[in-house]
PDB file of N, CA and C in Angstrom:
ATOM      1  N   MET A  17       5.691 -24.760  -3.043  1.00  0.00           N
ATOM      2  CA  MET A  17       6.557 -23.756  -3.956  1.00  0.00           C
ATOM      3  C   MET A  17       6.128 -23.105  -4.693  1.00  0.00           C
ATOM      4  N   ALA A  18       6.880 -22.042  -5.118  1.00  0.00           N
ATOM      5  CA  ALA A  18       6.569 -20.782  -6.005  1.00  0.00           C
ATOM      6  C   ALA A  18       6.861 -21.105  -7.466  1.00  0.00           C
ATOM      7  N   PRO A  19       6.053 -20.613  -8.436  1.00  0.00           N
ATOM      8  CA  PRO A  19       6.279 -21.032  -9.826  1.00  0.00           C
ATOM      9  C   PRO A  19       7.600 -20.420  -9.998  1.00  0.00           C
ATOM     10  N   ALA A  20       8.217 -21.082 -11.160  1.00  0.00           N
ATOM     11  CA  ALA A  20       9.431 -20.478 -11.611  1.00  0.00           C
ATOM     12  C   ALA A  20       9.543 -19.056 -12.199  1.00  0.00           C
ATOM     13  N   ASP A  21       8.250 -18.547 -12.544  1.00  0.00           N
ATOM     14  CA  ASP A  21       8.070 -17.149 -13.150  1.00  0.00           C
ATOM     15  C   ASP A  21       7.967 -16.059 -12.429  1.00  0.00           C
ATOM     16  N   ASP A  22       7.811 -16.383 -11.021  1.00  0.00           N
ATOM     17  CA  ASP A  22       7.459 -15.288  -9.902  1.00  0.00           C
ATOM     18  C   ASP A  22       9.116 -14.982  -9.638  1.00  0.00           C
ATOM     19  N   LEU A  23       8.959 -13.397  -9.280  1.00  0.00           N
ATOM     20  CA  LEU A  23      10.202 -12.784  -8.677  1.00  0.00           C
ATOM     21  C   LEU A  23      10.029 -12.524  -7.194  1.00  0.00           C
ATOM     22  N   HIS A  24      11.236 -12.783  -6.575  1.00  0.00           N
ATOM     23  CA  HIS A  24      11.154 -12.465  -5.209  1.00  0.00           C
ATOM     24  C   HIS A  24      11.704 -10.974  -5.095  1.00  0.00           C
ATOM     25  N   ILE A  25      11.284  -9.969  -4.348  1.00  0.00           N
ATOM     26  CA  ILE A  25      11.857  -8.686  -4.610  1.00  0.00           C
ATOM     27  C   ILE A  25      11.696  -8.037  -3.385  1.00  0.00           C
ATOM     28  N   GLU A  26      12.480  -7.306  -2.846  1.00  0.00           N
ATOM     29  CA  GLU A  26      12.699  -6.632  -1.654  1.00  0.00           C
ATOM     30  C   GLU A  26      12.409  -5.163  -1.757  1.00  0.00           C
ATOM     31  N   VAL A  27      11.662  -4.505  -1.275  1.00  0.00           N
ATOM     32  CA  VAL A  27      11.653  -2.934  -1.145  1.00  0.00           C
ATOM     33  C   VAL A  27      12.018  -2.387  -0.040  1.00  0.00           C
ATOM     34  N   VAL A  28      12.761  -1.502   0.085  1.00  0.00           N
ATOM     35  CA  VAL A  28      13.482  -0.871   1.187  1.00  0.00           C
ATOM     36  C   VAL A  28      13.350   0.648   1.152  1.00  0.00           C
ATOM     37  N   TYR A  29      12.740   1.356   2.302  1.00  0.00           N
ATOM     38  CA  TYR A  29      12.540   2.840   2.250  1.00  0.00           C
ATOM     39  C   TYR A  29      12.861   3.240   3.657  1.00  0.00           C
ATOM     40  N   SER A  30      13.307   4.440   3.923  1.00  0.00           N
ATOM     41  CA  SER A  30      13.688   4.964   5.204  1.00  0.00           C
ATOM     42  C   SER A  30      13.063   6.362   5.258  1.00  0.00           C
ATOM     43  N   ALA A  31      11.884   6.646   5.768  1.00  0.00           N
ATOM     44  CA  ALA A  31      11.351   8.180   5.815  1.00  0.00           C
ATOM     45  C   ALA A  31      12.141   8.890   6.562  1.00  0.00           C
ATOM     46  N   VAL A  32      12.886   8.345   7.771  1.00  0.00           N
ATOM     47  CA  VAL A  32      13.491   9.294   8.597  1.00  0.00           C
ATOM     48  C   VAL A  32      14.718   8.363   8.953  1.00  0.00           C
ATOM     49  N   ALA A  33      15.948   9.059   9.349  1.00  0.00           N
ATOM     50  CA  ALA A  33      17.025   8.561   9.611  1.00  0.00           C
ATOM     51  C   ALA A  33      16.904   7.495  10.715  1.00  0.00           C
ATOM     52  N   GLY A  34      17.416   6.428  10.883  1.00  0.00           N
ATOM     53  CA  GLY A  34      17.304   5.281  11.640  1.00  0.00           C
ATOM     54  C   GLY A  34      16.241   4.456  11.478  1.00  0.00           C
ATOM     55  N   GLU A  35      15.415   4.629  10.604  1.00  0.00           N
ATOM     56  CA  GLU A  35      14.249   3.971  10.719  1.00  0.00           C
ATOM     57  C   GLU A  35      14.096   3.126   9.243  1.00  0.00           C
ATOM     58  N   THR A  36      14.158   2.125   9.192  1.00  0.00           N
ATOM     59  CA  THR A  36      14.119   1.544   7.708  1.00  0.00           C
ATOM     60  C   THR A  36      13.018   0.436   7.449  1.00  0.00           C
ATOM     61  N   LYS A  37      12.181   0.387   6.604  1.00  0.00           N
ATOM     62  CA  LYS A  37      11.064  -0.546   6.366  1.00  0.00           C
ATOM     63  C   LYS A  37      11.317  -1.176   5.302  1.00  0.00           C
ATOM     64  N   ARG A  38      11.083  -2.467   5.446  1.00  0.00           N
ATOM     65  CA  ARG A  38      11.460  -3.527   4.418  1.00  0.00           C
ATOM     66  C   ARG A  38      10.118  -4.207   3.971  1.00  0.00           C
ATOM     67  N   VAL A  39       9.971  -4.626   2.880  1.00  0.00           N
ATOM     68  CA  VAL A  39       8.814  -5.348   2.361  1.00  0.00           C
ATOM     69  C   VAL A  39       9.177  -6.198   1.478  1.00  0.00           C
ATOM     70  N   ALA A  40       9.234  -7.517   1.797  1.00  0.00           N
ATOM     71  CA  ALA A  40       9.387  -8.747   0.615  1.00  0.00           C
ATOM     72  C   ALA A  40       8.318  -8.943   0.004  1.00  0.00           C
ATOM     73  N   LEU A  41       8.187  -9.098  -1.515  1.00  0.00           N
ATOM     74  CA  LEU A  41       7.340  -9.291  -2.347  1.00  0.00           C
ATOM     75  C   LEU A  41       7.369 -10.495  -3.322  1.00  0.00           C
ATOM     76  N   ARG A  42       6.417 -10.929  -3.614  1.00  0.00           N
ATOM     77  CA  ARG A  42       6.311 -11.947  -4.763  1.00  0.00           C
ATOM     78  C   ARG A  42       5.765 -11.536  -6.052  1.00  0.00           C
ATOM     79  N   LEU A  43       6.231 -11.259  -6.986  1.00  0.00           N
ATOM     80  CA  LEU A  43       5.873 -10.437  -8.255  1.00  0.00           C
ATOM     81  C   LEU A  43       5.950 -11.287  -9.535  1.00  0.00           C
ATOM     82  N   PRO A  44       4.973 -11.126 -10.333  1.00  0.00           N
ATOM     83  CA  PRO A  44       4.901 -11.891 -11.831  1.00  0.00           C
ATOM     84  C   PRO A  44       6.109 -11.390 -12.502  1.00  0.00           C
ATOM     85  N   SER A  45       6.770 -12.417 -13.352  1.00  0.00           N
ATOM     86  CA  SER A  45       8.038 -11.956 -14.106  1.00  0.00           C
ATOM     87  C   SER A  45       7.545 -11.023 -14.997  1.00  0.00           C
ATOM     88  N   GLY A  46       8.528 -10.269 -15.255  1.00  0.00           N
ATOM     89  CA  GLY A  46       8.323  -8.907 -16.075  1.00  0.00           C
ATOM     90  C   GLY A  46       7.733  -7.833 -15.484  1.00  0.00           C
ATOM     91  N   SER A  47       7.719  -7.672 -13.900  1.00  0.00           N
ATOM     92  CA  SER A  47       7.218  -6.576 -13.491  1.00  0.00           C
ATOM     93  C   SER A  47       8.224  -5.391 -13.279  1.00  0.00           C
ATOM     94  N   CYS A  48       7.817  -4.229 -13.086  1.00  0.00           N
ATOM     95  CA  CYS A  48       8.854  -3.181 -12.942  1.00  0.00           C
ATOM     96  C   CYS A  48       9.180  -2.646 -11.739  1.00  0.00           C
ATOM     97  N   VAL A  49       9.891  -1.704 -11.706  1.00  0.00           N
ATOM     98  CA  VAL A  49      10.135  -0.888 -10.254  1.00  0.00           C
ATOM     99  C   VAL A  49       8.698  -0.369  -9.579  1.00  0.00           C
ATOM    100  N   GLN A  50       8.103   0.372 -10.696  1.00  0.00           N
ATOM    101  CA  GLN A  50       7.004   0.910 -10.489  1.00  0.00           C
ATOM    102  C   GLN A  50       5.945   0.058  -9.752  1.00  0.00           C
ATOM    103  N   GLU A  51       5.541  -1.078 -10.259  1.00  0.00           N
ATOM    104  CA  GLU A  51       4.700  -2.145  -9.706  1.00  0.00           C
ATOM    105  C   GLU A  51       5.227  -2.771  -8.438  1.00  0.00           C
ATOM    106  N   ALA A  52       6.507  -2.592  -8.102  1.00  0.00           N
ATOM    107  CA  ALA A  52       6.916  -3.044  -6.794  1.00  0.00           C
ATOM    108  C   ALA A  52       6.753  -2.030  -5.757  1.00  0.00           C
ATOM    109  N   LEU A  53       6.596  -0.796  -6.267  1.00  0.00           N
ATOM    110  CA  LEU A  53       6.442   0.313  -5.271  1.00  0.00           C
ATOM    111  C   LEU A  53       5.009   0.373  -5.084  1.00  0.00           C
ATOM    112  N   ARG A  54       4.193   0.053  -6.066  1.00  0.00           N
ATOM    113  CA  ARG A  54       2.617   0.050  -6.095  1.00  0.00           C
ATOM    114  C   ARG A  54       2.342  -0.767  -4.862  1.00  0.00           C
ATOM    115  N   CYS A  55       2.930  -2.101  -4.619  1.00  0.00           N
ATOM    116  CA  CYS A  55       2.563  -3.036  -3.715  1.00  0.00           C
ATOM    117  C   CYS A  55       3.041  -2.837  -2.483  1.00  0.00           C
ATOM    118  N   ALA A  56       4.165  -2.192  -2.450  1.00  0.00           N
ATOM    119  CA  ALA A  56       5.024  -2.164  -1.165  1.00  0.00           C
ATOM    120  C   ALA A  56       4.536  -1.027  -0.541  1.00  0.00           C
ATOM    121  N   PHE A  57       4.688   0.227  -1.131  1.00  0.00           N
ATOM    122  CA  PHE A  57       4.562   1.624  -0.605  1.00  0.00           C
ATOM    123  C   PHE A  57       3.607   2.395  -1.454  1.00  0.00           C
ATOM    124  N   PRO A  58       2.502   2.250  -1.720  1.00  0.00           N
ATOM    125  CA  PRO A  58       1.572   2.916  -2.591  1.00  0.00           C
ATOM    126  C   PRO A  58       1.636   4.369  -2.614  1.00  0.00           C
ATOM    127  N   GLU A  59       1.507   4.812  -1.094  1.00  0.00           N
ATOM    128  CA  GLU A  59       1.690   6.438  -0.897  1.00  0.00           C
ATOM    129  C   GLU A  59       2.592   6.981  -1.470  1.00  0.00           C
ATOM    130  N   LEU A  60       3.854   6.405  -1.742  1.00  0.00           N
ATOM    131  CA  LEU A  60       4.988   7.030  -2.373  1.00  0.00           C
ATOM    132  C   LEU A  60       4.846   7.470  -4.161  1.00  0.00           C
ATOM    133  N   LEU A  61       4.040   6.783  -4.609  1.00  0.00           N
ATOM    134  CA  LEU A  61       4.021   7.116  -5.976  1.00  0.00           C
ATOM    135  C   LEU A  61       3.676   8.484  -6.384  1.00  0.00           C
ATOM    136  N   SER A  62       2.678   9.080  -5.347  1.00  0.00           N
ATOM    137  CA  SER A  62       2.326  10.607  -5.570  1.00  0.00           C
ATOM    138  C   SER A  62       3.535  11.494  -5.720  1.00  0.00           C
ATOM    139  N   GLU A  63       4.657  10.977  -4.965  1.00  0.00           N
ATOM    140  CA  GLU A  63       5.865  11.959  -5.118  1.00  0.00           C
ATOM    141  C   GLU A  63       6.892  11.643  -6.142  1.00  0.00           C
ATOM    142  N   THR A  64       7.637  12.683  -6.350  1.00  0.00           N
ATOM    143  CA  THR A  64       8.725  12.428  -6.916  1.00  0.00           C
ATOM    144  C   THR A  64       9.859  11.690  -6.527  1.00  0.00           C
ATOM    145  N   LEU A  65      10.419  10.632  -6.791  1.00  0.00           N
ATOM    146  CA  LEU A  65      11.028   9.599  -6.204  1.00  0.00           C
ATOM    147  C   LEU A  65      12.514   9.275  -7.024  1.00  0.00           C
ATOM    148  N   ALA A  66      13.443   9.067  -6.324  1.00  0.00           N
ATOM    149  CA  ALA A  66      14.563   8.691  -6.619  1.00  0.00           C
ATOM    150  C   ALA A  66      14.756   7.197  -6.352  1.00  0.00           C
ATOM    151  N   VAL A  67      14.893   6.246  -7.129  1.00  0.00           N
ATOM    152  CA  VAL A  67      14.774   4.875  -6.802  1.00  0.00           C
ATOM    153  C   VAL A  67      16.139   4.385  -7.427  1.00  0.00           C
ATOM    154  N   GLY A  68      16.651   3.002  -6.595  1.00  0.00           N
ATOM    155  CA  GLY A  68      17.637   2.299  -7.325  1.00  0.00           C
ATOM    156  C   GLY A  68      17.249   0.968  -7.048  1.00  0.00           C
ATOM    157  N   VAL A  69      18.341   0.199  -7.700  1.00  0.00           N
ATOM    158  CA  VAL A  69      18.084  -1.421  -7.492  1.00  0.00           C
ATOM    159  C   VAL A  69      19.495  -1.700  -7.244  1.00  0.00           C
ATOM    160  N   TRP A  70      19.804  -2.303  -6.029  1.00  0.00           N
ATOM    161  CA  TRP A  70      21.252  -2.720  -5.443  1.00  0.00           C
ATOM    162  C   TRP A  70      22.181  -1.549  -5.549  1.00  0.00           C
ATOM    163  N   GLY A  71      21.635  -0.321  -5.308  1.00  0.00           N
ATOM    164  CA  GLY A  71      22.523   0.932  -5.321  1.00  0.00           C
ATOM    165  C   GLY A  71      22.672   1.725  -6.462  1.00  0.00           C
ATOM    166  N   LYS A  72      22.084   1.166  -7.490  1.00  0.00           N
ATOM    167  CA  LYS A  72      22.358   1.935  -8.790  1.00  0.00           C
ATOM    168  C   LYS A  72      21.087   2.611  -9.145  1.00  0.00           C
ATOM    169  N   MET A  73      20.970   4.049  -9.648  1.00  0.00           N
ATOM    170  CA  MET A  73      19.788   4.599  -9.948  1.00  0.00           C
ATOM    171  C   MET A  73      19.163   3.935 -10.927  1.00  0.00           C
ATOM    172  N   ARG A  74      17.693   4.069 -10.973  1.00  0.00           N
ATOM    173  CA  ARG A  74      16.808   3.261 -12.055  1.00  0.00           C
ATOM    174  C   ARG A  74      15.501   4.031 -12.289  1.00  0.00           C
ATOM    175  N   SER A  75      14.893   3.944 -13.320  1.00  0.00           N
ATOM    176  CA  SER A  75      13.683   4.652 -13.425  1.00  0.00           C
ATOM    177  C   SER A  75      12.510   3.667 -13.175  1.00  0.00           C
ATOM    178  N   LEU A  76      11.447   4.148 -12.876  1.00  0.00           N
ATOM    179  CA  LEU A  76      10.197   3.439 -12.667  1.00  0.00           C
ATOM    180  C   LEU A  76       9.791   2.528 -13.535  1.00  0.00           C
ATOM    181  N   GLY A  77      10.179   2.622 -14.620  1.00  0.00           N
ATOM    182  CA  GLY A  77       9.765   1.630 -15.741  1.00  0.00           C
ATOM    183  C   GLY A  77      10.756   0.507 -16.164  1.00  0.00           C
ATOM    184  N   ASP A  78      11.839   0.131 -15.321  1.00  0.00           N
ATOM    185  CA  ASP A  78      12.828  -0.564 -15.540  1.00  0.00           C
ATOM    186  C   ASP A  78      12.211  -1.924 -14.844  1.00  0.00           C
ATOM    187  N   VAL A  79      12.608  -2.913 -15.623  1.00  0.00           N
ATOM    188  CA  VAL A  79      11.987  -4.267 -15.294  1.00  0.00           C
ATOM    189  C   VAL A  79      12.980  -5.171 -14.276  1.00  0.00           C
ATOM    190  N   LEU A  80      12.525  -5.782 -13.651  1.00  0.00           N
ATOM    191  CA  LEU A  80      13.306  -6.377 -12.116  1.00  0.00           C
ATOM    192  C   LEU A  80      13.355  -7.740 -12.600  1.00  0.00           C
ATOM    193  N   ARG A  81      14.579  -8.296 -12.173  1.00  0.00           N
ATOM    194  CA  ARG A  81      14.958  -9.484 -12.001  1.00  0.00           C
ATOM    195  C   ARG A  81      15.013 -10.114 -10.692  1.00  0.00           C
ATOM    196  N   ASP A  82      14.900 -11.344 -10.602  1.00  0.00           N
ATOM    197  CA  ASP A  82      14.425 -12.357  -9.099  1.00  0.00           C
ATOM    198  C   ASP A  82      15.799 -11.868  -8.489  1.00  0.00           C
ATOM    199  N   ARG A  83      15.328 -11.604  -7.132  1.00  0.00           N
ATOM    200  CA  ARG A  83      16.146 -11.224  -5.855  1.00  0.00           C
ATOM    201  C   ARG A  83      16.765  -9.986  -5.998  1.00  0.00           C
ATOM    202  N   ASP A  84      16.088  -8.960  -6.796  1.00  0.00           N
ATOM    203  CA  ASP A  84      16.457  -7.322  -6.772  1.00  0.00           C
ATOM    204  C   ASP A  84      15.782  -6.714  -5.501  1.00  0.00           C
ATOM    205  N   ARG A  85      16.939  -5.810  -5.442  1.00  0.00           N
ATOM    206  CA  ARG A  85      16.375  -4.976  -4.121  1.00  0.00           C
ATOM    207  C   ARG A  85      16.031  -3.574  -4.427  1.00  0.00           C
ATOM    208  N   VAL A  86      14.935  -3.212  -4.321  1.00  0.00           N
ATOM    209  CA  VAL A  86      14.427  -1.879  -4.826  1.00  0.00           C
ATOM    210  C   VAL A  86      14.768  -0.827  -3.432  1.00  0.00           C
ATOM    211  N   GLU A  87      15.209   0.287  -3.743  1.00  0.00           N
ATOM    212  CA  GLU A  87      15.497   1.145  -2.812  1.00  0.00           C
ATOM    213  C   GLU A  87      15.157   2.388  -3.065  1.00  0.00           C
ATOM    214  N   VAL A  88      14.244   3.322  -2.138  1.00  0.00           N
ATOM    215  CA  VAL A  88      13.752   4.477  -2.317  1.00  0.00           C
ATOM    216  C   VAL A  88      14.617   5.576  -1.449  1.00  0.00           C
ATOM    217  N   TYR A  89      14.959   6.437  -2.334  1.00  0.00           N
ATOM    218  CA  TYR A  89      15.957   7.467  -1.744  1.00  0.00           C
ATOM    219  C   TYR A  89      15.116   8.671  -1.205  1.00  0.00           C
ATOM    220  N   ARG A  90      15.533   9.303  -0.181  1.00  0.00           N
ATOM    221  CA  ARG A  90      14.684  10.620   0.020  1.00  0.00           C
ATOM    222  C   ARG A  90      15.871  11.667  -0.047  1.00  0.00           C
ATOM    223  N   ALA A  91      15.596  12.824  -0.047  1.00  0.00           N
ATOM    224  CA  ALA A  91      16.592  13.861  -0.567  1.00  0.00           C
ATOM    225  C   ALA A  91      17.329  14.122   0.838  1.00  0.00           C
ATOM    226  N   LEU A  92      18.583  14.372   0.591  1.00  0.00           N
ATOM    227  CA  LEU A  92      19.791  14.660   1.509  1.00  0.00           C
ATOM    228  C   LEU A  92      19.090  16.324   2.187  1.00  0.00           C
ATOM    229  N   LEU A  93      19.274  16.368   3.475  1.00  0.00           N
ATOM    230  CA  LEU A  93      18.733  17.786   4.357  1.00  0.00           C
ATOM    231  C   LEU A  93      20.312  18.553   4.255  1.00  0.00           C
ATOM    232  N   VAL A  94      21.280  17.838   4.373  1.00  0.00           N
ATOM    233  CA  VAL A  94      22.729  18.593   4.484  1.00  0.00           C
ATOM    234  C   VAL A  94      23.497  17.850   3.719  1.00  0.00           C
ATOM    235  N   ASP A  95      24.579  18.699   2.756  1.00  0.00           N
ATOM    236  CA  ASP A  95      25.552  18.231   1.786  1.00  0.00           C
ATOM    237  C   ASP A  95      26.514  17.227   2.873  1.00  0.00           C
ATOM    238  N   PRO A  96      26.466  16.019   2.661  1.00  0.00           N
ATOM    239  CA  PRO A  96      27.456  15.361   3.399  1.00  0.00           C
ATOM    240  C   PRO A  96      29.002  15.880   3.531  1.00  0.00           C
ATOM    241  N   LYS A  97      29.590  16.623   2.497  1.00  0.00           N
ATOM    242  CA  LYS A  97      30.821  17.209   2.893  1.00  0.00           C
ATOM    243  C   LYS A  97      30.575  18.350   4.152  1.00  0.00           C
ATOM    244  N   GLU A  98      29.638  19.013   3.988  1.00  0.00           N
ATOM    245  CA  GLU A  98      29.360  20.123   4.840  1.00  0.00           C
ATOM    246  C   GLU A  98      29.207  19.553   6.350  1.00  0.00           C
ATOM    247  N   ALA A  99      28.537  18.419   6.553  1.00  0.00           N
ATOM    248  CA  ALA A  99      28.100  17.986   7.707  1.00  0.00           C
ATOM    249  C   ALA A  99      29.562  17.498   8.470  1.00  0.00           C
ATOM    250  N   ARG A 100      30.361  16.648   7.617  1.00  0.00           N
ATOM    251  CA  ARG A 100      31.679  16.294   7.881  1.00  0.00           C
ATOM    252  C   ARG A 100      32.606  17.544   8.277  1.00  0.00           C
ATOM    253  N   ARG A 101      32.562  18.658   7.606  1.00  0.00           N
ATOM    254  CA  ARG A 101      33.266  19.535   7.950  1.00  0.00           C
ATOM    255  C   ARG A 101      32.783  20.143   9.336  1.00  0.00           C
ATOM    256  N   GLN A 102      31.529  20.324   9.548  1.00  0.00           N
ATOM    257  CA  GLN A 102      31.039  20.763  10.897  1.00  0.00           C
ATOM    258  C   GLN A 102      31.126  20.122  12.141  1.00  0.00           C
ATOM    259  N   ARG A 103      31.268  18.848  11.747  1.00  0.00           N
ATOM    260  CA  ARG A 103      31.720  17.718  12.798  1.00  0.00           C
ATOM    261  C   ARG A 103      33.193  17.878  13.413  1.00  0.00           C
ATOM    262  N   TYR A 104      33.948  17.722  12.216  1.00  0.00           N
ATOM    263  CA  TYR A 104      35.200  18.219  12.803  1.00  0.00           C
ATOM    264  C   TYR A 104      35.499  19.550  13.458  1.00  0.00           C
ATOM    265  N   GLN A 105      35.010  20.468  12.862  1.00  0.00           N
ATOM    266  CA  GLN A 105      35.270  21.649  13.512  1.00  0.00           C
ATOM    267  C   GLN A 105      34.920  21.708  14.984  1.00  0.00           C
ATOM    268  N   SER A 106      33.420  21.147  15.311  1.00  0.00           N
ATOM    269  CA  SER A 106      33.054  21.026  16.533  1.00  0.00           C
ATOM    270  C   SER A 106      34.045  20.164  17.451  1.00  0.00           C
ATOM    271  N   HIS A 107      34.527  19.235  16.981  1.00  0.00           N
ATOM    272  CA  HIS A 107      35.602  18.412  17.566  1.00  0.00           C
ATOM    273  C   HIS A 107      36.832  19.142  17.801  1.00  0.00           C
ATOM    274  N   ARG A 108      37.115  19.762  16.814  1.00  0.00           N
ATOM    275  CA  ARG A 108      38.472  20.365  16.980  1.00  0.00           C
ATOM    276  C   ARG A 108      38.438  21.578  18.210  1.00  0.00           C
ATOM    277  N   THR A 109      37.389  22.243  18.151  1.00  0.00           N
ATOM    278  CA  THR A 109      37.230  23.303  19.241  1.00  0.00           C
ATOM    279  C   THR A 109      37.262  22.518  20.731  1.00  0.00           C
ATOM    280  N   LYS A 110      36.702  21.703  20.837  1.00  0.00           N
ATOM    281  CA  LYS A 110      36.302  20.695  22.127  1.00  0.00           C
ATOM    282  C   LYS A 110      37.820  20.486  22.722  1.00  0.00           C
ATOM    283  N   VAL A 111      38.731  19.874  21.754  1.00  0.00           N
ATOM    284  CA  VAL A 111      39.906  19.186  21.959  1.00  0.00           C
ATOM    285  C   VAL A 111      40.862  20.343  22.244  1.00  0.00           C
ATOM    286  N   LYS A 112      40.691  21.353  21.725  1.00  0.00           N
ATOM    287  CA  LYS A 112      41.735  22.484  21.506  1.00  0.00           C
ATOM    288  C   LYS A 112      41.971  23.199  22.993  1.00  0.00           C
ATOM    289  N   PRO A 113      43.269  23.292  23.692  1.00  0.00           N
ATOM    290  CA  PRO A 113      43.687  23.699  24.965  1.00  0.00           C
ATOM    291  C   PRO A 113      43.067  25.318  25.220  1.00  0.00           C
TER     292      PRO A 113
END
């Protein structure tokens, strides 16, 4: 059994759409987001990252709690509203008699 002061952390990263990498970690109490990333995906630390814990933006220095899920966000290639408009327009032209 793990000592009570260990944190169980999950780090999730999706480099490309449709492909998700998950890493389960056990870190000492008081560990921060940057330490979790260093253990799970060290190659990402050289990049400017947008990270969050359970869907809320966090900084690399934020301290983690047990069972936290650290998420690494990649930049959007297309504005979601614009993509939705384009899909609607293409559907509309196909259906139009």
